[in-house]
């Protein structure tokens, strides 16, 4: 059974987001990488988060609550080419402030397309997370689209690229929102983290 998920709202300012009264998990990545599709698949809903034919559709900070236990946040994608410099700067400010300020942010899931090698915009963003000591995990998306060997080679190149700057890598998951591969593993990991925050509170 999938946990009950409920849409709470979309916000254009960090201050508008709900009170940080339970653990929260953000999903972020390049525009079109599959964030909204993944959230829909994780929680077994087809229509929850808006899946777009055109990239750059998720422009706001979108909040969902799962049971009474935690929040899921669908963040707008970065690197959308058809965006003005001003829009891009706005994204940057909003998302970075969000990631730096939310005190209950337990893990940021950074989505990377398993059909591509490491993109410099992803590399820079991951480095920024590391420098800011924001906890994150990697989710490789759309594993159904390329041959397994190609996916393996891409993952290898992504890992090697990141290991040039970091001594070790965070948790990684290979997923497909189309086939459902890897989805249960991500959900289990997320729930393990939720349980961990409960234990911390109990101390
Ligand atoms: P923005 O909100 O625009 O930044 O995009 P997003 O990251 O939320 O991506 P979204 O979920 O809207 O998916 C973008 C496109 O990729 C859509 O056409 C999806 O149908 C497709 N897509 C998403 N996940 C998968 C997947 O696992 N496999 C395949 N083959 N296509 C996928
Ligand atoms: Mg989206």
PDB file of C-alpha atoms and ligand atoms in Angstrom:
ATOM      1  CA  UNK A   1       0.000   0.000   0.000  1.00  0.00           C
ATOM      2  CA  UNK A   2       1.186   3.448  -0.853  1.00  0.00           C
ATOM      3  CA  UNK A   3       0.921   6.038   1.873  1.00  0.00           C
ATOM      4  CA  UNK A   4      -1.782   8.672   1.448  1.00  0.00           C
ATOM      5  CA  UNK A   5      -0.424  11.805  -0.135  1.00  0.00           C
ATOM      6  CA  UNK A   6      -2.154  15.160  -0.225  1.00  0.00           C
ATOM      7  CA  UNK A   7      -1.336  18.287  -2.206  1.00  0.00           C
ATOM      8  CA  UNK A   8      -0.913  21.277   0.123  1.00  0.00           C
ATOM      9  CA  UNK A   9      -0.037  24.175  -2.138  1.00  0.00           C
ATOM     10  CA  UNK A  10       2.394  25.923  -4.447  1.00  0.00           C
ATOM     11  CA  UNK A  11       4.514  28.803  -3.254  1.00  0.00           C
ATOM     12  CA  UNK A  12       6.672  31.402  -4.933  1.00  0.00           C
ATOM     13  CA  UNK A  13       8.427  32.503  -1.768  1.00  0.00           C
ATOM     14  CA  UNK A  14      10.224  30.384   0.811  1.00  0.00           C
ATOM     15  CA  UNK A  15       8.358  32.208   3.604  1.00  0.00           C
ATOM     16  CA  UNK A  16       5.016  30.958   2.286  1.00  0.00           C
ATOM     17  CA  UNK A  17       5.924  27.288   2.753  1.00  0.00           C
ATOM     18  CA  UNK A  18       4.320  25.343   5.632  1.00  0.00           C
ATOM     19  CA  UNK A  19       5.787  25.441   9.121  1.00  0.00           C
ATOM     20  CA  UNK A  20       8.794  23.130   9.345  1.00  0.00           C
ATOM     21  CA  UNK A  21       7.009  20.813  11.783  1.00  0.00           C
ATOM     22  CA  UNK A  22       7.934  17.415  10.287  1.00  0.00           C
ATOM     23  CA  UNK A  23      10.738  15.975   8.145  1.00  0.00           C
ATOM     24  CA  UNK A  24      10.708  17.014   4.514  1.00  0.00           C
ATOM     25  CA  UNK A  25      12.248  15.687   1.307  1.00  0.00           C
ATOM     26  CA  UNK A  26      12.871  17.779  -1.780  1.00  0.00           C
ATOM     27  CA  UNK A  27      13.171  16.555  -5.365  1.00  0.00           C
ATOM     28  CA  UNK A  28      15.308  18.597  -7.688  1.00  0.00           C
ATOM     29  CA  UNK A  29      17.163  18.305 -10.967  1.00  0.00           C
ATOM     30  CA  UNK A  30      17.390  19.639 -14.459  1.00  0.00           C
ATOM     31  CA  UNK A  31      14.190  20.627 -16.143  1.00  0.00           C
ATOM     32  CA  UNK A  32      12.536  17.568 -17.735  1.00  0.00           C
ATOM     33  CA  UNK A  33      14.634  15.040 -15.782  1.00  0.00           C
ATOM     34  CA  UNK A  34      11.453  13.427 -14.451  1.00  0.00           C
ATOM     35  CA  UNK A  35      10.863  14.919 -10.975  1.00  0.00           C
ATOM     36  CA  UNK A  36       7.095  15.159 -11.167  1.00  0.00           C
ATOM     37  CA  UNK A  37       6.787  11.717 -12.786  1.00  0.00           C
ATOM     38  CA  UNK A  38       8.892  10.194 -10.010  1.00  0.00           C
ATOM     39  CA  UNK A  39       6.787  11.760  -7.260  1.00  0.00           C
ATOM     40  CA  UNK A  40       3.627  10.507  -8.940  1.00  0.00           C
ATOM     41  CA  UNK A  41       5.056   7.011  -9.235  1.00  0.00           C
ATOM     42  CA  UNK A  42       6.439   6.908  -5.684  1.00  0.00           C
ATOM     43  CA  UNK A  43       3.038   7.674  -4.252  1.00  0.00           C
ATOM     44  CA  UNK A  44       1.009   5.731  -6.777  1.00  0.00           C
ATOM     45  CA  UNK A  45      -0.838   8.666  -8.261  1.00  0.00           C
ATOM     46  CA  UNK A  46      -1.002   9.478 -11.949  1.00  0.00           C
ATOM     47  CA  UNK A  47      -2.072  13.063 -11.678  1.00  0.00           C
ATOM     48  CA  UNK A  48      -0.588  14.421  -8.483  1.00  0.00           C
ATOM     49  CA  UNK A  49       2.413  16.391  -9.671  1.00  0.00           C
ATOM     50  CA  UNK A  50       2.113  18.066 -13.038  1.00  0.00           C
ATOM     51  CA  UNK A  51       3.965  16.112 -15.739  1.00  0.00           C
ATOM     52  CA  UNK A  52       4.816  18.238 -18.720  1.00  0.00           C
ATOM     53  CA  UNK A  53       5.407  17.662 -22.384  1.00  0.00           C
ATOM     54  CA  UNK A  54       7.333  20.920 -22.369  1.00  0.00           C
ATOM     55  CA  UNK A  55      10.186  21.428 -19.944  1.00  0.00           C
ATOM     56  CA  UNK A  56      10.232  24.137 -17.323  1.00  0.00           C
ATOM     57  CA  UNK A  57       6.635  23.687 -16.230  1.00  0.00           C
ATOM     58  CA  UNK A  58       7.167  23.343 -12.516  1.00  0.00           C
ATOM     59  CA  UNK A  59       7.927  26.946 -11.555  1.00  0.00           C
ATOM     60  CA  UNK A  60       6.927  27.028  -7.915  1.00  0.00           C
ATOM     61  CA  UNK A  61       7.744  25.201  -4.698  1.00  0.00           C
ATOM     62  CA  UNK A  62       5.068  22.505  -4.510  1.00  0.00           C
ATOM     63  CA  UNK A  63       4.236  20.882  -1.181  1.00  0.00           C
ATOM     64  CA  UNK A  64       2.632  17.528  -0.479  1.00  0.00           C
ATOM     65  CA  UNK A  65       2.030  15.901   2.889  1.00  0.00           C
ATOM     66  CA  UNK A  66       2.309  12.132   3.248  1.00  0.00           C
ATOM     67  CA  UNK A  67       0.030  10.846   6.006  1.00  0.00           C
ATOM     68  CA  UNK A  68       0.867  12.990   9.012  1.00  0.00           C
ATOM     69  CA  UNK A  69       4.503  11.981   8.803  1.00  0.00           C
ATOM     70  CA  UNK A  70       6.441  14.058   6.297  1.00  0.00           C
ATOM     71  CA  UNK A  71       6.428  16.566   3.459  1.00  0.00           C
ATOM     72  CA  UNK A  72       7.443  16.015  -0.153  1.00  0.00           C
ATOM     73  CA  UNK A  73       8.573  19.070  -2.111  1.00  0.00           C
ATOM     74  CA  UNK A  74       8.667  19.241  -5.910  1.00  0.00           C
ATOM     75  CA  UNK A  75      11.092  22.049  -6.753  1.00  0.00           C
ATOM     76  CA  UNK A  76      11.319  23.809 -10.101  1.00  0.00           C
ATOM     77  CA  UNK A  77      13.951  22.386 -12.440  1.00  0.00           C
ATOM     78  CA  UNK A  78      17.147  24.188 -13.270  1.00  0.00           C
ATOM     79  CA  UNK A  79      18.849  24.592 -16.632  1.00  0.00           C
ATOM     80  CA  UNK A  80      15.778  25.248 -18.702  1.00  0.00           C
ATOM     81  CA  UNK A  81      17.247  26.848 -21.835  1.00  0.00           C
ATOM     82  CA  UNK A  82      14.278  28.960 -22.804  1.00  0.00           C
ATOM     83  CA  UNK A  83      14.320  31.052 -19.690  1.00  0.00           C
ATOM     84  CA  UNK A  84      15.435  34.643 -19.412  1.00  0.00           C
ATOM     85  CA  UNK A  85      18.462  35.567 -17.358  1.00  0.00           C
ATOM     86  CA  UNK A  86      16.139  37.275 -14.884  1.00  0.00           C
ATOM     87  CA  UNK A  87      13.954  34.163 -14.517  1.00  0.00           C
ATOM     88  CA  UNK A  88      17.021  32.042 -13.987  1.00  0.00           C
ATOM     89  CA  UNK A  89      18.375  34.367 -11.325  1.00  0.00           C
ATOM     90  CA  UNK A  90      14.949  34.240  -9.640  1.00  0.00           C
ATOM     91  CA  UNK A  91      15.051  30.444  -9.622  1.00  0.00           C
ATOM     92  CA  UNK A  92      18.511  30.465  -8.206  1.00  0.00           C
ATOM     93  CA  UNK A  93      17.657  32.759  -5.351  1.00  0.00           C
ATOM     94  CA  UNK A  94      14.418  31.003  -4.433  1.00  0.00           C
ATOM     95  CA  UNK A  95      15.722  27.442  -4.580  1.00  0.00           C
ATOM     96  CA  UNK A  96      19.036  28.102  -2.871  1.00  0.00           C
ATOM     97  CA  UNK A  97      17.346  30.027  -0.077  1.00  0.00           C
ATOM     98  CA  UNK A  98      14.844  27.215   0.285  1.00  0.00           C
ATOM     99  CA  UNK A  99      17.593  24.602   0.557  1.00  0.00           C
ATOM    100  CA  UNK A 100      19.618  26.672   3.019  1.00  0.00           C
ATOM    101  CA  UNK A 101      16.749  27.746   5.243  1.00  0.00           C
ATOM    102  CA  UNK A 102      14.399  24.801   5.706  1.00  0.00           C
ATOM    103  CA  UNK A 103      15.390  23.424   9.073  1.00  0.00           C
ATOM    104  CA  UNK A 104      13.545  20.086   8.686  1.00  0.00           C
ATOM    105  CA  UNK A 105      14.986  19.260   5.266  1.00  0.00           C
ATOM    106  CA  UNK A 106      16.092  15.669   5.808  1.00  0.00           C
ATOM    107  CA  UNK A 107      17.315  14.786   2.340  1.00  0.00           C
ATOM    108  CA  UNK A 108      17.403  16.388  -1.096  1.00  0.00           C
ATOM    109  CA  UNK A 109      16.961  13.888  -3.883  1.00  0.00           C
ATOM    110  CA  UNK A 110      18.965  15.101  -6.868  1.00  0.00           C
ATOM    111  CA  UNK A 111      17.693  13.563 -10.087  1.00  0.00           C
ATOM    112  CA  UNK A 112      20.127  12.830 -12.904  1.00  0.00           C
ATOM    113  CA  UNK A 113      19.163  11.412 -16.297  1.00  0.00           C
ATOM    114  CA  UNK A 114      20.663   7.925 -16.640  1.00  0.00           C
ATOM    115  CA  UNK A 115      20.692   8.433 -20.425  1.00  0.00           C
ATOM    116  CA  UNK A 116      23.349  11.120 -20.179  1.00  0.00           C
ATOM    117  CA  UNK A 117      26.860  11.470 -18.827  1.00  0.00           C
ATOM    118  CA  UNK A 118      27.552  14.028 -16.087  1.00  0.00           C
ATOM    119  CA  UNK A 119      26.313  17.475 -17.124  1.00  0.00           C
ATOM    120  CA  UNK A 120      28.255  20.460 -15.825  1.00  0.00           C
ATOM    121  CA  UNK A 121      25.120  22.154 -14.459  1.00  0.00           C
ATOM    122  CA  UNK A 122      24.413  19.039 -12.332  1.00  0.00           C
ATOM    123  CA  UNK A 123      28.016  18.822 -11.257  1.00  0.00           C
ATOM    124  CA  UNK A 124      28.007  22.448 -10.110  1.00  0.00           C
ATOM    125  CA  UNK A 125      24.726  22.071  -8.274  1.00  0.00           C
ATOM    126  CA  UNK A 126      25.907  18.931  -6.450  1.00  0.00           C
ATOM    127  CA  UNK A 127      29.125  20.694  -5.479  1.00  0.00           C
ATOM    128  CA  UNK A 128      27.071  23.579  -4.103  1.00  0.00           C
ATOM    129  CA  UNK A 129      24.995  21.152  -1.985  1.00  0.00           C
ATOM    130  CA  UNK A 130      28.179  19.607  -0.636  1.00  0.00           C
ATOM    131  CA  UNK A 131      29.748  22.972   0.151  1.00  0.00           C
ATOM    132  CA  UNK A 132      26.590  23.991   1.985  1.00  0.00           C
ATOM    133  CA  UNK A 133      26.454  20.672   3.864  1.00  0.00           C
ATOM    134  CA  UNK A 134      22.943  19.941   2.658  1.00  0.00           C
ATOM    135  CA  UNK A 135      22.237  16.188   2.878  1.00  0.00           C
ATOM    136  CA  UNK A 136      21.401  14.647  -0.484  1.00  0.00           C
ATOM    137  CA  UNK A 137      21.052  11.401  -2.420  1.00  0.00           C
ATOM    138  CA  UNK A 138      21.220  10.737  -6.161  1.00  0.00           C
ATOM    139  CA  UNK A 139      18.374   9.293  -8.199  1.00  0.00           C
ATOM    140  CA  UNK A 140      19.167   8.260 -11.757  1.00  0.00           C
ATOM    141  CA  UNK A 141      15.989   8.534 -13.822  1.00  0.00           C
ATOM    142  CA  UNK A 142      14.482   7.038 -16.996  1.00  0.00           C
ATOM    143  CA  UNK A 143      16.452   3.777 -16.841  1.00  0.00           C
ATOM    144  CA  UNK A 144      14.012   2.257 -19.340  1.00  0.00           C
ATOM    145  CA  UNK A 145      15.150   4.502 -22.184  1.00  0.00           C
ATOM    146  CA  UNK A 146      18.646   3.192 -22.969  1.00  0.00           C
ATOM    147  CA  UNK A 147      20.314  -0.204 -23.111  1.00  0.00           C
ATOM    148  CA  UNK A 148      21.513  -1.388 -19.681  1.00  0.00           C
ATOM    149  CA  UNK A 149      25.112  -1.179 -20.868  1.00  0.00           C
ATOM    150  CA  UNK A 150      24.712   2.467 -21.871  1.00  0.00           C
ATOM    151  CA  UNK A 151      23.087   3.254 -18.520  1.00  0.00           C
ATOM    152  CA  UNK A 152      26.007   1.535 -16.740  1.00  0.00           C
ATOM    153  CA  UNK A 153      28.536   3.562 -18.704  1.00  0.00           C
ATOM    154  CA  UNK A 154      26.712   6.815 -17.951  1.00  0.00           C
ATOM    155  CA  UNK A 155      26.512   6.030 -14.239  1.00  0.00           C
ATOM    156  CA  UNK A 156      30.188   5.190 -14.228  1.00  0.00           C
ATOM    157  CA  UNK A 157      31.045   8.496 -15.856  1.00  0.00           C
ATOM    158  CA  UNK A 158      28.817  10.425 -13.441  1.00  0.00           C
ATOM    159  CA  UNK A 159      30.455   8.749 -10.433  1.00  0.00           C
ATOM    160  CA  UNK A 160      33.964   9.341 -11.749  1.00  0.00           C
ATOM    161  CA  UNK A 161      33.150  12.982 -12.427  1.00  0.00           C
ATOM    162  CA  UNK A 162      31.818  13.564  -8.929  1.00  0.00           C
ATOM    163  CA  UNK A 163      34.696  11.684  -7.310  1.00  0.00           C
ATOM    164  CA  UNK A 164      37.072  14.259  -8.759  1.00  0.00           C
ATOM    165  CA  UNK A 165      35.693  16.702  -6.193  1.00  0.00           C
ATOM    166  CA  UNK A 166      34.368  14.480  -3.398  1.00  0.00           C
ATOM    167  CA  UNK A 167      35.926  11.671  -1.436  1.00  0.00           C
ATOM    168  CA  UNK A 168      32.811   9.563  -1.325  1.00  0.00           C
ATOM    169  CA  UNK A 169      29.393   9.509  -2.936  1.00  0.00           C
ATOM    170  CA  UNK A 170      25.974   9.593  -1.284  1.00  0.00           C
ATOM    171  CA  UNK A 171      23.243   6.951  -1.656  1.00  0.00           C
ATOM    172  CA  UNK A 172      22.304   6.284  -5.279  1.00  0.00           C
ATOM    173  CA  UNK A 173      19.205   4.813  -6.871  1.00  0.00           C
ATOM    174  CA  UNK A 174      18.505   3.771 -10.445  1.00  0.00           C
ATOM    175  CA  UNK A 175      14.838   4.262 -11.312  1.00  0.00           C
ATOM    176  CA  UNK A 176      12.234   4.351 -14.037  1.00  0.00           C
ATOM    177  CA  UNK A 177       8.885   6.006 -13.474  1.00  0.00           C
ATOM    178  CA  UNK A 178       7.664   4.206 -16.572  1.00  0.00           C
ATOM    179  CA  UNK A 179       8.531   0.633 -15.556  1.00  0.00           C
ATOM    180  CA  UNK A 180       8.537   1.223 -11.791  1.00  0.00           C
ATOM    181  CA  UNK A 181      12.092  -0.106 -11.407  1.00  0.00           C
ATOM    182  CA  UNK A 182      13.844   1.134  -8.285  1.00  0.00           C
ATOM    183  CA  UNK A 183      10.781   3.020  -7.016  1.00  0.00           C
ATOM    184  CA  UNK A 184      10.207   0.764  -3.990  1.00  0.00           C
ATOM    185  CA  UNK A 185      13.869   1.055  -3.007  1.00  0.00           C
ATOM    186  CA  UNK A 186      13.680   4.852  -2.973  1.00  0.00           C
ATOM    187  CA  UNK A 187      10.509   4.767  -0.879  1.00  0.00           C
ATOM    188  CA  UNK A 188      12.084   2.351   1.612  1.00  0.00           C
ATOM    189  CA  UNK A 189      15.126   4.593   1.958  1.00  0.00           C
ATOM    190  CA  UNK A 190      12.933   7.640   2.499  1.00  0.00           C
ATOM    191  CA  UNK A 191      10.952   5.822   5.192  1.00  0.00           C
ATOM    192  CA  UNK A 192      14.158   4.714   6.897  1.00  0.00           C
ATOM    193  CA  UNK A 193      15.161   8.377   7.098  1.00  0.00           C
ATOM    194  CA  UNK A 194      11.756   9.316   8.530  1.00  0.00           C
ATOM    195  CA  UNK A 195      12.124   6.639  11.210  1.00  0.00           C
ATOM    196  CA  UNK A 196      15.612   7.972  11.946  1.00  0.00           C
ATOM    197  CA  UNK A 197      14.278  11.458  12.631  1.00  0.00           C
ATOM    198  CA  UNK A 198      11.703   9.969  15.049  1.00  0.00           C
ATOM    199  CA  UNK A 199      14.465   8.159  16.933  1.00  0.00           C
ATOM    200  CA  UNK A 200      16.489  11.371  17.114  1.00  0.00           C
ATOM    201  CA  UNK A 201      13.505  13.166  18.614  1.00  0.00           C
ATOM    202  CA  UNK A 202      13.093  10.407  21.200  1.00  0.00           C
ATOM    203  CA  UNK A 203      16.626  10.929  22.518  1.00  0.00           C
TER     204      UNK A 203
HETATM  205  P1  LIG B   1       9.853  20.108 -15.110  1.00  0.00           P
HETATM  206  O1  LIG B   1       8.851  20.208 -14.004  1.00  0.00           O
HETATM  207  O2  LIG B   1       9.368  20.690 -16.393  1.00  0.00           O
HETATM  208  O3  LIG B   1      11.197  20.635 -14.729  1.00  0.00           O
HETATM  209  O4  LIG B   1      10.064  18.559 -15.484  1.00  0.00           O
HETATM  210  P2  LIG B   1      10.141  17.310 -14.494  1.00  0.00           P
HETATM  211  O5  LIG B   1      11.534  17.096 -14.049  1.00  0.00           O
HETATM  212  O6  LIG B   1       9.078  17.380 -13.451  1.00  0.00           O
HETATM  213  O7  LIG B   1       9.840  16.123 -15.515  1.00  0.00           O
HETATM  214  P3  LIG B   1       8.444  15.400 -15.821  1.00  0.00           P
HETATM  215  O8  LIG B   1       8.109  14.440 -14.745  1.00  0.00           O
HETATM  216  O9  LIG B   1       7.440  16.429 -16.185  1.00  0.00           O
HETATM  217  O10 LIG B   1       8.867  14.516 -17.094  1.00  0.00           O
HETATM  218  C1  LIG B   1       9.416  15.094 -18.257  1.00  0.00           C
HETATM  219  C2  LIG B   1       9.208  14.143 -19.443  1.00  0.00           C
HETATM  220  O11 LIG B   1       9.960  12.931 -19.244  1.00  0.00           O
HETATM  221  C3  LIG B   1       7.756  13.725 -19.619  1.00  0.00           C
HETATM  222  O12 LIG B   1       7.482  13.652 -21.004  1.00  0.00           O
HETATM  223  C4  LIG B   1       7.704  12.337 -18.984  1.00  0.00           C
HETATM  224  O13 LIG B   1       6.703  11.528 -19.526  1.00  0.00           O
HETATM  225  C5  LIG B   1       9.095  11.793 -19.301  1.00  0.00           C
HETATM  226  N1  LIG B   1       9.544  10.805 -18.273  1.00  0.00           N
HETATM  227  C6  LIG B   1       9.580  10.996 -16.942  1.00  0.00           C
HETATM  228  N2  LIG B   1      10.036   9.889 -16.304  1.00  0.00           N
HETATM  229  C7  LIG B   1      10.295   8.969 -17.268  1.00  0.00           C
HETATM  230  C8  LIG B   1      10.779   7.607 -17.234  1.00  0.00           C
HETATM  231  O14 LIG B   1      11.090   6.990 -16.198  1.00  0.00           O
HETATM  232  N3  LIG B   1      10.931   6.977 -18.444  1.00  0.00           N
HETATM  233  C9  LIG B   1      10.619   7.599 -19.625  1.00  0.00           C
HETATM  234  N4  LIG B   1      10.796   6.901 -20.758  1.00  0.00           N
HETATM  235  N5  LIG B   1      10.149   8.870 -19.689  1.00  0.00           N
HETATM  236  C10 LIG B   1       9.972   9.550 -18.530  1.00  0.00           C
HETATM  237 MG1  LIG B   2       7.862  18.964 -12.836  1.00  0.00          MG
END
